[in-house]
């Protein structure tokens, strides 16, 4: 044990001796780890959040289409839908997008008089009177307002409208609530300029989930200008999007790994004459081959673990505190994420383990293997200089 | 084998790159005897095989053929692991070009031979301090080796060779890079070691050494062979 500590001590002093070189290696190494871990943290957290949202999503959403595009749906369609068996609540939804010229942000405006599942996590109250609003954290942040303040928006007729902020979503994480402004239904219709009797879409509760496809088919038959979207389809779309993005990410992931391998390979192929000589000296003065391999093992482990932990920490901060700014160019497609939002940290230990395994092991191996050849050679060459 | 024989070679042969075009017979059937507690000098021109002989005697390499008997044990065919062990327990080496690790401290250099052994940190520190003190370089213990003068570096190298209390000290051309004054210092140190009862083996072609009174016997080499010596019985 003491022997091991002594060898570790020499490993540390060896590393300190080549401070700048080792620092450079740690920087590159940490950055690689950070990139890899950021990608995994980000996709994993987004997936979990999307999953959480979908958990609350209605089984069926009915949209009206017009010229192949999403159009406002007449509320009386609900009466046609109600004729089917096995249906629970039918709810017309009033929502739309709002471009905020002050802050160059996109907000989602949602009308609600009844508490929606996503309204669970809030501070203050939901709007109960006209002129009241509930806002997401992102809206509060870009507008720099909170509960008790006023939110001034420009309505569909170009006039300024004032809402009192009575509530705020606390879950800073939620992809859906971040850019959300919840108004009363009447306020929403007014503000976004809905024609009377029209809604954005209609959600349909299906009592027996196995019947969803069947009911969707019937609605489509009864109302040919609608498009029923099942929860399954949404999940599939999400999955496709995530998979596509994960694919992009994977590209970065692998290029980072390649960069890292180049670094490792460079180390593996080159062991300097100076290092060879030192190994010879140690052998000559009584170090075993195994002692030398242990020395190199410690050198590799110290660098690896330092870089690994630094990179992991940096990735955590990067993704969960700075909203993955470095990866932003790649994930631009997530326009729903604007205004900038914060993810709830979900970390998959298995993935962390994989990154560790894919980097630490090759690095340590690339430190030990080239020295191994020098370590098994007779130290005689040391005598000849 | 006489009572005071500590190392003996018997028909030791060392061939570099055997069977290759650049095959080199560095030692050709060499049989020598080193006596315990004596100073033995290997002399001969450059390329005569002195370093090769010191290497196999000091368990730094193995002969291609023949026997090398160190303290009654033939080490010629021992696996590497055992040779390392013997080097650690029995030998101290003083190299021509010091072979110190220049970027670490004096005390760490001197302590390195003790790292793979059983000694704990406190004991190592104590032994290193005592050793450095005896060479008058205790105050320099925290300096990097490269900051020291040539003479000081030489003392560090000797301190390192002696830290594991070896019975046999091997020095290969120890004065080649020293001025006359430092060379004289070194010889005094070596003479002192012999007086303490250590066995000292020196390879050199420096007349200052082999004419020095502390040298007990001289072995002359040429072309990988031992030259008959009138004064050797
Ligand atoms: N690793 C080696 N490969 C090939 N030839 C070598 C090697 N080491 C030494 N020699 C040769 O062996 C001969 C003896 O060398 P050496 O023992 O170093 O002599 P000395 O120490 O007396 O100068 C020299 O001709 C030298 O060139
Ligand atoms: Mg030589």
XYZ file of C-alpha atoms and ligand atoms in Angstrom:
646
model
C 0.000 0.000 0.000
C 2.733 2.443 0.984
C 4.651 1.366 -2.088
C 1.607 2.277 -4.143
C 1.396 5.731 -2.533
C 5.067 6.330 -3.146
C 4.661 5.488 -6.802
C 1.610 7.744 -6.969
C 3.660 10.514 -5.437
C 6.296 10.160 -8.110
C 3.579 10.088 -10.761
C 2.252 13.404 -9.488
C 5.688 14.949 -9.450
C 6.275 13.649 -12.987
C 3.060 15.272 -14.135
C 3.882 18.569 -12.459
C 7.214 18.527 -14.165
C 5.518 18.739 -17.563
C 2.945 21.222 -16.360
C 2.122 22.969 -19.586
C 1.986 19.911 -21.745
C -0.236 18.117 -19.274
C -2.390 21.176 -18.786
C -2.909 21.346 -22.536
C -3.885 17.693 -22.585
C -6.320 18.220 -19.720
C -7.895 21.178 -21.515
C -8.468 19.262 -24.759
C -9.565 16.202 -22.872
C -11.987 18.135 -20.623
C -13.435 19.934 -23.600
C -14.070 16.655 -25.364
C -15.741 15.240 -22.292
C -17.761 18.407 -21.900
C -18.994 18.204 -25.477
C -19.888 14.556 -25.208
C -21.541 14.922 -21.836
C -23.410 18.065 -22.904
C -24.966 16.249 -25.821
C -26.013 13.343 -23.696
C -27.299 15.498 -20.838
C -29.247 17.682 -23.227
C -30.931 14.982 -25.257
C -31.644 12.931 -22.216
C -33.246 15.810 -20.314
C -35.254 16.953 -23.302
C -36.516 13.455 -23.849
C -37.601 13.136 -20.255
C -39.321 16.505 -20.322
C -41.069 15.778 -23.570
C -42.176 12.527 -22.051
C -43.558 14.320 -19.020
C -45.516 16.715 -21.166
C -46.937 13.946 -23.268
C -48.040 12.145 -20.163
C -50.523 14.943 -19.635
C -51.435 15.349 -23.268
C -54.971 14.468 -24.426
C -55.478 11.193 -26.246
C -56.806 12.911 -29.292
C -56.517 16.410 -30.758
C -58.822 17.424 -33.589
C -57.563 20.085 -35.957
C -59.351 21.506 -38.944
C -57.416 21.684 -42.157
C -57.911 24.108 -44.970
C -55.887 23.953 -48.151
C -53.701 21.460 -46.407
C -52.953 23.773 -43.540
C -54.037 24.027 -39.959
C -57.099 26.274 -39.701
C -59.376 27.439 -36.889
C -62.003 24.838 -36.028
C -65.707 25.599 -35.569
C -66.709 24.922 -31.979
C -69.920 23.190 -33.070
C -67.818 20.335 -34.451
C -67.781 19.246 -30.807
C -71.439 18.236 -31.156
C -70.608 15.943 -34.062
C -67.700 14.409 -32.150
C -69.873 13.826 -29.077
C -72.076 11.413 -31.048
C -69.371 8.747 -30.865
C -69.361 6.194 -28.074
C -66.661 6.031 -25.473
C -65.780 9.674 -25.352
C -65.179 11.731 -22.212
C -64.629 15.413 -22.076
C -64.462 17.466 -25.273
C -62.651 20.773 -24.909
C -62.154 23.493 -27.499
C -58.747 25.138 -26.998
C -57.897 28.733 -27.709
C -54.262 29.366 -28.254
C -51.880 30.982 -30.669
C -48.500 32.542 -31.085
C -47.507 36.063 -30.303
C -44.397 37.758 -31.584
C -43.138 40.208 -29.029
C -41.432 43.037 -30.880
C -39.960 44.501 -27.664
C -37.896 41.491 -26.899
C -37.845 39.723 -30.269
C -39.293 36.648 -28.615
C -42.096 34.304 -29.491
C -44.694 33.693 -26.807
C -47.487 31.176 -26.788
C -50.826 32.611 -25.698
C -53.260 30.115 -24.229
C -56.834 30.696 -23.091
C -57.957 28.742 -20.096
C -60.823 29.051 -17.653
C -60.424 25.580 -16.246
C -57.201 24.413 -14.651
C -55.141 22.460 -17.165
C -52.801 19.732 -15.955
C -49.794 21.871 -16.833
C -51.096 24.632 -14.607
C -50.180 22.575 -11.613
C -46.847 24.134 -10.934
C -47.378 27.782 -10.347
C -46.712 30.589 -7.981
C -49.651 32.918 -7.349
C -52.940 32.016 -9.040
C -54.354 31.288 -12.445
C -56.278 34.166 -14.087
C -59.830 34.257 -12.778
C -60.921 37.691 -13.952
C -60.624 39.486 -17.273
C -57.371 41.375 -17.589
C -55.377 38.888 -15.538
C -52.598 36.683 -16.792
C -50.279 33.902 -15.754
C -46.851 33.822 -17.341
C -44.012 31.371 -17.840
C -40.579 31.918 -16.426
C -39.102 32.740 -19.824
C -41.673 35.471 -20.425
C -41.065 36.876 -16.962
C -37.346 36.869 -17.592
C -37.261 38.575 -20.981
C -39.872 41.102 -19.927
C -38.336 41.496 -16.485
C -41.658 41.316 -14.704
C -43.157 39.246 -11.907
C -46.343 38.782 -9.958
C -48.022 42.139 -9.298
C -46.513 43.758 -12.386
C -48.268 44.606 -15.602
C -47.756 42.891 -18.910
C -48.377 45.115 -21.913
C -49.026 43.362 -25.212
C -50.151 44.544 -28.620
C -53.387 42.884 -29.711
C -54.454 41.730 -33.169
C -55.743 45.211 -33.969
C -52.451 46.838 -33.107
C -53.628 48.279 -29.820
C -51.806 48.034 -26.509
C -53.516 45.858 -23.905
C -52.568 45.673 -20.242
C -52.741 42.459 -18.230
C -52.061 42.098 -14.512
C -49.627 39.333 -13.736
C -51.273 37.236 -11.020
C -49.273 34.051 -11.374
C -46.061 32.580 -12.651
C -45.054 29.034 -13.496
C -42.377 27.916 -11.111
C -41.155 25.011 -13.113
C -38.442 26.819 -14.943
C -37.852 23.672 -16.819
C -41.018 22.953 -18.605
C -40.687 23.242 -22.323
C -44.371 24.091 -22.605
C -44.737 26.681 -19.887
C -41.551 28.602 -20.442
C -42.858 30.858 -23.201
C -46.471 30.671 -22.128
C -48.948 33.448 -21.364
C -52.229 32.159 -19.982
C -55.228 34.455 -20.232
C -58.901 33.856 -19.625
C -60.625 32.285 -22.617
C -62.608 35.414 -23.484
C -59.481 37.567 -23.175
C -57.618 35.188 -25.448
C -60.263 35.199 -28.127
C -60.371 38.932 -27.954
C -56.651 39.444 -27.880
C -55.761 37.077 -30.706
C -58.847 38.092 -32.679
C -60.671 34.777 -32.932
C -63.802 34.967 -35.066
C -66.863 34.009 -32.973
C -67.505 30.266 -32.740
C -63.958 29.290 -33.711
C -61.256 27.613 -31.632
C -57.648 26.591 -32.354
C -58.337 22.910 -31.926
C -60.474 20.521 -29.920
C -59.156 17.958 -27.467
C -61.023 14.736 -26.961
C -60.746 12.451 -23.972
C -61.055 8.810 -24.955
C -62.240 6.520 -22.198
C -60.659 3.341 -23.513
C -57.187 4.097 -24.888
C -57.433 1.055 -27.178
C -60.275 2.735 -29.004
C -58.315 5.852 -29.961
C -57.537 4.796 -33.536
C -61.066 3.644 -34.089
C -62.616 6.871 -32.806
C -60.132 8.967 -34.763
C -61.248 7.150 -37.912
C -64.885 7.784 -37.194
C -64.332 11.486 -36.563
C -62.372 11.759 -39.785
C -65.296 10.134 -41.619
C -67.901 12.390 -40.027
C -65.809 15.551 -40.408
C -63.700 15.105 -43.540
C -62.043 18.526 -43.215
C -60.484 17.623 -39.857
C -57.285 15.931 -38.935
C -57.424 13.858 -35.747
C -53.977 13.579 -34.146
C -53.467 10.830 -31.627
C -51.112 11.006 -28.700
C -49.215 8.103 -30.238
C -48.596 10.168 -33.349
C -47.311 13.060 -31.301
C -44.995 10.750 -29.467
C -43.786 9.333 -32.762
C -43.172 12.823 -34.126
C -41.298 13.796 -31.008
C -39.275 10.658 -31.273
C -38.489 11.292 -34.903
C -37.408 14.838 -34.108
C -35.323 13.679 -31.221
C -33.821 10.895 -33.214
C -32.969 13.210 -36.022
C -31.388 15.611 -33.592
C -29.658 12.848 -31.744
C -28.264 11.889 -35.130
C -26.837 15.368 -35.579
C -25.567 15.206 -32.069
C -24.090 11.831 -32.646
C -22.108 13.334 -35.489
C -20.612 15.878 -33.155
C -20.256 13.197 -30.553
C -18.224 10.998 -32.843
C -16.084 13.819 -34.187
C -15.252 14.774 -30.628
C -14.373 11.188 -29.955
C -12.223 11.070 -33.056
C -10.383 14.208 -31.941
C -9.829 12.560 -28.637
C -8.565 9.374 -30.205
C -6.089 11.383 -32.250
C -4.822 12.885 -29.023
C -4.585 9.466 -27.460
C -2.969 7.959 -30.531
C -0.419 10.729 -30.620
C 0.508 9.819 -27.098
C 0.489 6.133 -27.800
C 2.873 6.298 -30.715
C 5.291 8.795 -29.332
C 7.314 8.254 -26.229
C 10.192 10.671 -26.145
C 13.801 9.681 -25.761
C 13.778 11.524 -22.485
C 10.916 9.439 -21.170
C 12.591 6.257 -22.371
C 15.764 7.270 -20.572
C 13.855 7.931 -17.366
C 12.208 4.550 -17.503
C 15.662 3.039 -17.970
C 17.006 4.959 -14.976
C 14.166 3.803 -12.775
C 14.715 0.227 -13.844
C 18.443 0.502 -13.277
C 17.951 1.698 -9.716
C 15.665 -1.182 -8.894
C 12.167 -0.423 -10.148
C 10.303 -3.407 -11.476
C 8.552 -3.438 -14.824
C 5.313 -3.584 -12.879
C 6.326 -0.547 -10.793
C 6.875 1.421 -13.979
C 3.573 0.344 -15.458
C 1.913 1.349 -12.222
C 3.620 4.733 -12.422
C 2.292 5.239 -15.932
C -1.109 3.992 -14.866
C -1.258 6.647 -12.163
C -0.130 9.315 -14.582
C -2.882 8.320 -16.990
C -5.534 8.001 -14.304
C -4.744 11.331 -12.693
C -4.987 13.163 -16.015
C -8.030 11.200 -17.078
C -10.017 11.599 -13.915
C -9.168 15.273 -13.588
C -10.265 15.914 -17.148
C -13.270 13.652 -16.867
C -14.608 15.298 -13.731
C -13.845 18.798 -14.994
C -15.550 18.024 -18.293
C -18.557 16.514 -16.590
C -18.941 19.469 -14.279
C -18.523 21.895 -17.167
C -21.142 20.013 -19.179
C -23.565 20.091 -16.277
C -23.156 23.829 -15.843
C -23.216 24.390 -19.589
C -26.422 22.477 -20.190
C -28.386 23.188 -17.061
C -27.280 26.725 -16.210
C -26.400 28.178 -19.581
C -28.959 26.366 -21.701
C -26.340 24.551 -23.778
C -25.107 27.696 -25.519
C -22.302 25.923 -27.345
C -24.700 23.433 -28.857
C -27.249 26.143 -29.662
C -26.334 26.429 -33.359
C -27.145 22.764 -33.790
C -30.368 22.815 -31.842
C -31.721 26.024 -33.386
C -34.648 23.991 -34.600
C -36.052 24.012 -31.098
C -37.606 27.376 -31.648
C -40.116 26.559 -28.950
C -37.220 26.924 -26.598
C -37.145 30.629 -27.184
C -37.114 32.624 -24.881
C -34.142 30.827 -23.379
C -35.192 28.275 -20.854
C -33.534 26.145 -18.253
C -33.696 22.397 -18.201
C -34.291 20.406 -15.092
C -31.134 18.372 -14.658
C -31.709 14.736 -15.465
C -28.519 12.766 -15.618
C -28.327 9.233 -16.826
C -25.586 7.475 -14.867
C -25.340 4.776 -17.451
C -24.451 7.363 -20.106
C -21.916 8.971 -17.795
C -20.384 5.581 -17.296
C -20.228 5.034 -21.058
C -18.427 8.331 -21.645
C -16.042 7.484 -18.855
C -15.390 4.078 -20.258
C -14.881 5.298 -23.825
C -12.370 7.961 -22.825
C -10.594 6.982 -19.633
C -9.782 3.450 -20.702
C -8.235 4.312 -24.081
C -6.359 7.218 -22.562
C -4.869 5.214 -19.753
C -4.042 2.424 -22.166
C -2.337 4.888 -24.477
C -0.236 6.065 -21.544
C 0.772 2.613 -20.410
C 1.275 0.706 -23.633
C 4.148 2.698 -25.168
C 5.971 2.729 -21.836
C 5.537 -0.957 -21.529
C 7.967 -1.616 -24.345
C 10.540 0.638 -22.729
C 9.902 -0.958 -19.356
C 10.631 -4.518 -20.479
C 13.878 -3.587 -22.208
C 17.111 -4.226 -20.333
C 18.192 -1.042 -18.570
C 21.679 -1.546 -19.952
C 21.126 1.189 -22.511
C 21.054 3.686 -19.643
C 24.683 2.937 -18.992
C 25.580 3.878 -22.531
C 23.552 7.117 -22.500
C 35.245 -20.386 -5.213
C 37.384 -18.685 -2.616
C 35.912 -17.278 0.528
C 36.095 -13.659 -0.523
C 34.851 -13.973 -4.082
C 31.663 -11.966 -4.515
C 31.217 -12.054 -8.301
C 32.608 -14.419 -10.866
C 32.001 -14.760 -14.572
C 32.714 -17.967 -16.406
C 33.040 -17.882 -20.168
C 30.696 -14.911 -20.303
C 29.918 -13.901 -23.860
C 27.803 -11.026 -25.004
C 26.747 -10.772 -28.619
C 24.646 -7.825 -29.761
C 22.233 -8.348 -32.623
C 23.111 -12.044 -32.983
C 22.676 -13.556 -36.470
C 22.046 -10.109 -37.925
C 24.434 -8.408 -40.360
C 25.506 -5.968 -37.637
C 26.243 -8.734 -35.165
C 28.754 -7.534 -32.564
C 30.663 -9.702 -30.148
C 31.178 -7.300 -27.212
C 32.381 -9.916 -24.738
C 34.171 -13.030 -25.872
C 34.428 -15.843 -23.329
C 35.294 -13.633 -20.365
C 36.094 -15.159 -16.997
C 36.868 -12.753 -14.176
C 36.728 -12.794 -10.411
C 35.790 -9.840 -8.214
C 36.792 -9.981 -4.578
C 34.636 -8.799 -1.763
C 35.620 -5.527 -0.132
C 38.108 -4.626 -2.841
C 38.311 -1.946 -5.484
C 38.589 -3.527 -8.921
C 39.254 -1.498 -12.033
C 38.339 -2.565 -15.559
C 40.585 -0.752 -17.942
C 40.826 -0.738 -21.648
C 40.251 1.439 -24.666
C 36.836 2.600 -25.694
C 34.860 -0.221 -27.300
C 36.819 -2.955 -25.516
C 33.707 -4.213 -23.691
C 33.989 -2.609 -20.253
C 30.427 -1.364 -20.128
C 29.131 -4.653 -21.459
C 30.932 -6.525 -18.699
C 29.703 -4.129 -16.000
C 26.176 -4.559 -17.339
C 26.100 -8.303 -16.982
C 27.929 -8.190 -13.654
C 25.461 -5.585 -12.376
C 22.438 -7.578 -13.577
C 21.512 -4.863 -16.050
C 21.542 -7.376 -18.868
C 22.158 -11.070 -19.388
C 25.085 -12.697 -21.168
C 24.403 -14.465 -24.438
C 26.347 -17.421 -23.065
C 28.338 -18.288 -19.962
C 27.775 -17.890 -16.281
C 27.598 -14.841 -14.032
C 27.768 -15.852 -10.404
C 26.777 -13.145 -7.957
C 27.064 -14.177 -4.320
C 27.071 -17.857 -5.184
C 24.064 -17.658 -7.465
C 24.143 -17.920 -11.250
C 22.121 -14.964 -12.461
C 22.762 -15.466 -16.165
C 19.430 -17.074 -16.849
C 17.277 -15.510 -14.168
C 14.099 -13.790 -15.297
C 14.052 -10.033 -15.419
C 12.035 -9.760 -12.208
C 14.783 -11.406 -10.153
C 17.486 -9.323 -11.756
C 15.620 -6.180 -10.746
C 15.380 -7.486 -7.233
C 19.118 -8.190 -7.107
C 19.925 -4.746 -8.519
C 17.804 -3.186 -5.844
C 19.254 -5.198 -2.971
C 22.912 -5.530 -3.859
C 24.041 -2.922 -6.362
C 24.481 0.803 -6.468
C 25.289 2.396 -9.810
C 27.245 5.532 -10.570
C 26.834 6.376 -14.224
C 29.115 8.351 -16.458
C 26.441 10.933 -17.261
C 24.909 10.977 -13.747
C 21.522 9.847 -15.144
C 19.613 11.963 -12.699
C 16.085 13.161 -13.404
C 16.911 16.796 -13.859
C 13.484 18.351 -13.358
C 12.696 16.916 -9.961
C 14.218 17.733 -6.611
C 17.464 16.420 -5.229
C 15.724 14.567 -2.442
C 13.262 12.872 -4.752
C 16.069 11.667 -6.996
C 17.891 10.173 -4.059
C 14.690 8.645 -2.664
C 13.614 6.952 -5.903
C 15.474 3.657 -5.329
C 13.562 3.259 -2.060
C 10.105 3.709 -3.585
C 9.604 0.121 -4.719
C 11.009 -1.179 -1.404
C 9.258 -1.521 1.911
C 10.387 1.742 3.519
C 7.682 4.192 4.615
C 7.678 7.912 3.911
C 9.154 8.924 7.261
C 11.956 6.403 7.057
C 12.743 7.414 3.495
C 12.944 11.053 4.476
C 15.263 10.256 7.344
C 17.583 8.110 5.257
C 17.682 10.650 2.445
C 18.460 13.489 4.840
C 21.255 11.567 6.502
C 22.715 10.643 3.139
C 22.523 14.175 1.733
C 24.007 15.531 4.929
C 26.990 13.212 4.660
C 27.671 14.656 1.214
C 27.185 18.236 2.369
C 24.218 18.898 0.090
C 21.384 18.727 2.607
C 20.598 22.407 2.143
C 20.060 21.800 -1.581
C 17.583 18.977 -1.109
C 14.572 20.903 -2.400
C 16.275 22.279 -5.492
C 15.785 20.772 -8.882
C 18.841 18.823 -9.974
C 19.343 20.999 -13.027
C 19.946 23.986 -10.737
C 23.031 22.332 -9.214
C 26.659 22.571 -10.252
C 28.380 19.587 -11.852
C 30.088 18.635 -8.609
C 26.841 18.796 -6.670
C 25.061 16.699 -9.278
C 27.775 14.122 -8.979
C 27.211 13.947 -5.234
C 23.500 13.512 -5.768
C 24.251 10.657 -8.140
C 26.511 9.018 -5.584
C 23.968 9.571 -2.815
C 21.346 7.851 -4.949
C 23.695 4.932 -5.611
C 24.277 4.472 -1.884
C 20.793 5.084 -0.490
C 19.799 1.414 -0.565
C 23.015 0.484 1.237
C 24.409 -1.665 -1.551
C 27.250 -4.116 -0.995
C 28.643 -3.543 -4.435
C 29.116 -0.201 -6.156
C 29.527 -0.142 -9.913
C 30.896 2.977 -11.570
C 31.229 3.293 -15.331
C 33.744 5.941 -16.403
C 32.820 8.049 -13.384
C 35.465 10.703 -14.033
C 34.920 11.124 -17.753
C 32.853 14.292 -17.348
C 34.637 15.731 -14.340
C 37.496 18.131 -13.978
C 40.568 16.933 -12.096
C 39.504 18.359 -8.790
C 36.060 16.759 -8.860
C 37.601 13.522 -10.075
C 39.895 13.545 -7.048
C 36.894 14.153 -4.769
C 35.120 11.230 -6.301
C 38.108 8.941 -5.844
C 38.264 9.908 -2.182
C 34.621 9.001 -1.781
C 35.144 5.676 -3.529
C 38.231 4.976 -1.428
C 36.143 5.700 1.669
C 33.532 3.186 0.540
C 36.179 0.520 0.129
C 37.428 1.290 3.630
C 33.872 0.750 4.870
C 34.053 -2.723 3.390
C 32.115 -2.186 0.195
C 33.072 -3.809 -3.064
C 33.757 -1.246 -5.782
C 34.036 -1.998 -9.486
C 35.099 0.807 -11.796
C 35.395 0.814 -15.568
C 37.708 3.521 -16.839
C 40.493 4.508 -19.115
C 41.473 7.357 -16.847
C 45.015 6.722 -15.496
C 44.169 8.910 -12.481
C 41.967 6.066 -11.288
C 43.926 2.964 -11.998
C 47.064 4.487 -10.566
C 45.257 5.459 -7.374
C 46.482 3.595 -4.279
C 43.041 2.383 -3.198
C 42.699 0.192 -6.278
C 43.305 -3.418 -5.314
C 43.261 -5.095 -8.703
C 43.064 -4.171 -12.348
C 41.556 -6.127 -15.194
C 42.626 -5.035 -18.664
C 40.321 -5.582 -21.596
C 40.755 -5.436 -25.336
C 38.323 -6.393 -28.075
C 35.975 -8.083 -25.655
C 38.685 -10.245 -24.120
C 40.712 -10.130 -20.922
C 44.359 -9.323 -21.425
C 46.743 -11.382 -19.302
C 48.098 -9.263 -16.506
C 51.483 -9.853 -14.944
C 50.394 -8.663 -11.494
C 47.365 -10.943 -11.380
C 47.866 -14.364 -9.930
N 23.315 -2.249 -28.045
C 24.402 -2.516 -28.819
N 24.224 -2.984 -30.063
C 25.297 -3.259 -30.844
N 26.559 -3.083 -30.460
C 26.786 -2.614 -29.228
C 25.714 -2.311 -28.339
N 26.251 -1.867 -27.188
C 27.593 -1.911 -27.352
N 27.915 -2.346 -28.568
C 29.273 -2.553 -29.079
O 29.945 -3.459 -28.232
C 31.304 -3.098 -28.132
C 31.655 -2.974 -26.679
O 31.051 -1.827 -26.169
P 31.184 -1.374 -24.677
O 30.905 -2.529 -23.783
O 30.324 -0.185 -24.493
O 32.714 -0.963 -24.576
P 33.413 0.106 -23.630
O 32.508 0.365 -22.482
O 34.687 -0.529 -23.255
O 33.603 1.328 -24.459
C 31.481 -1.787 -28.875
O 32.039 -2.089 -30.155
C 30.091 -1.277 -29.037
O 29.960 -0.550 -30.229
Mg 31.713 2.142 -21.812
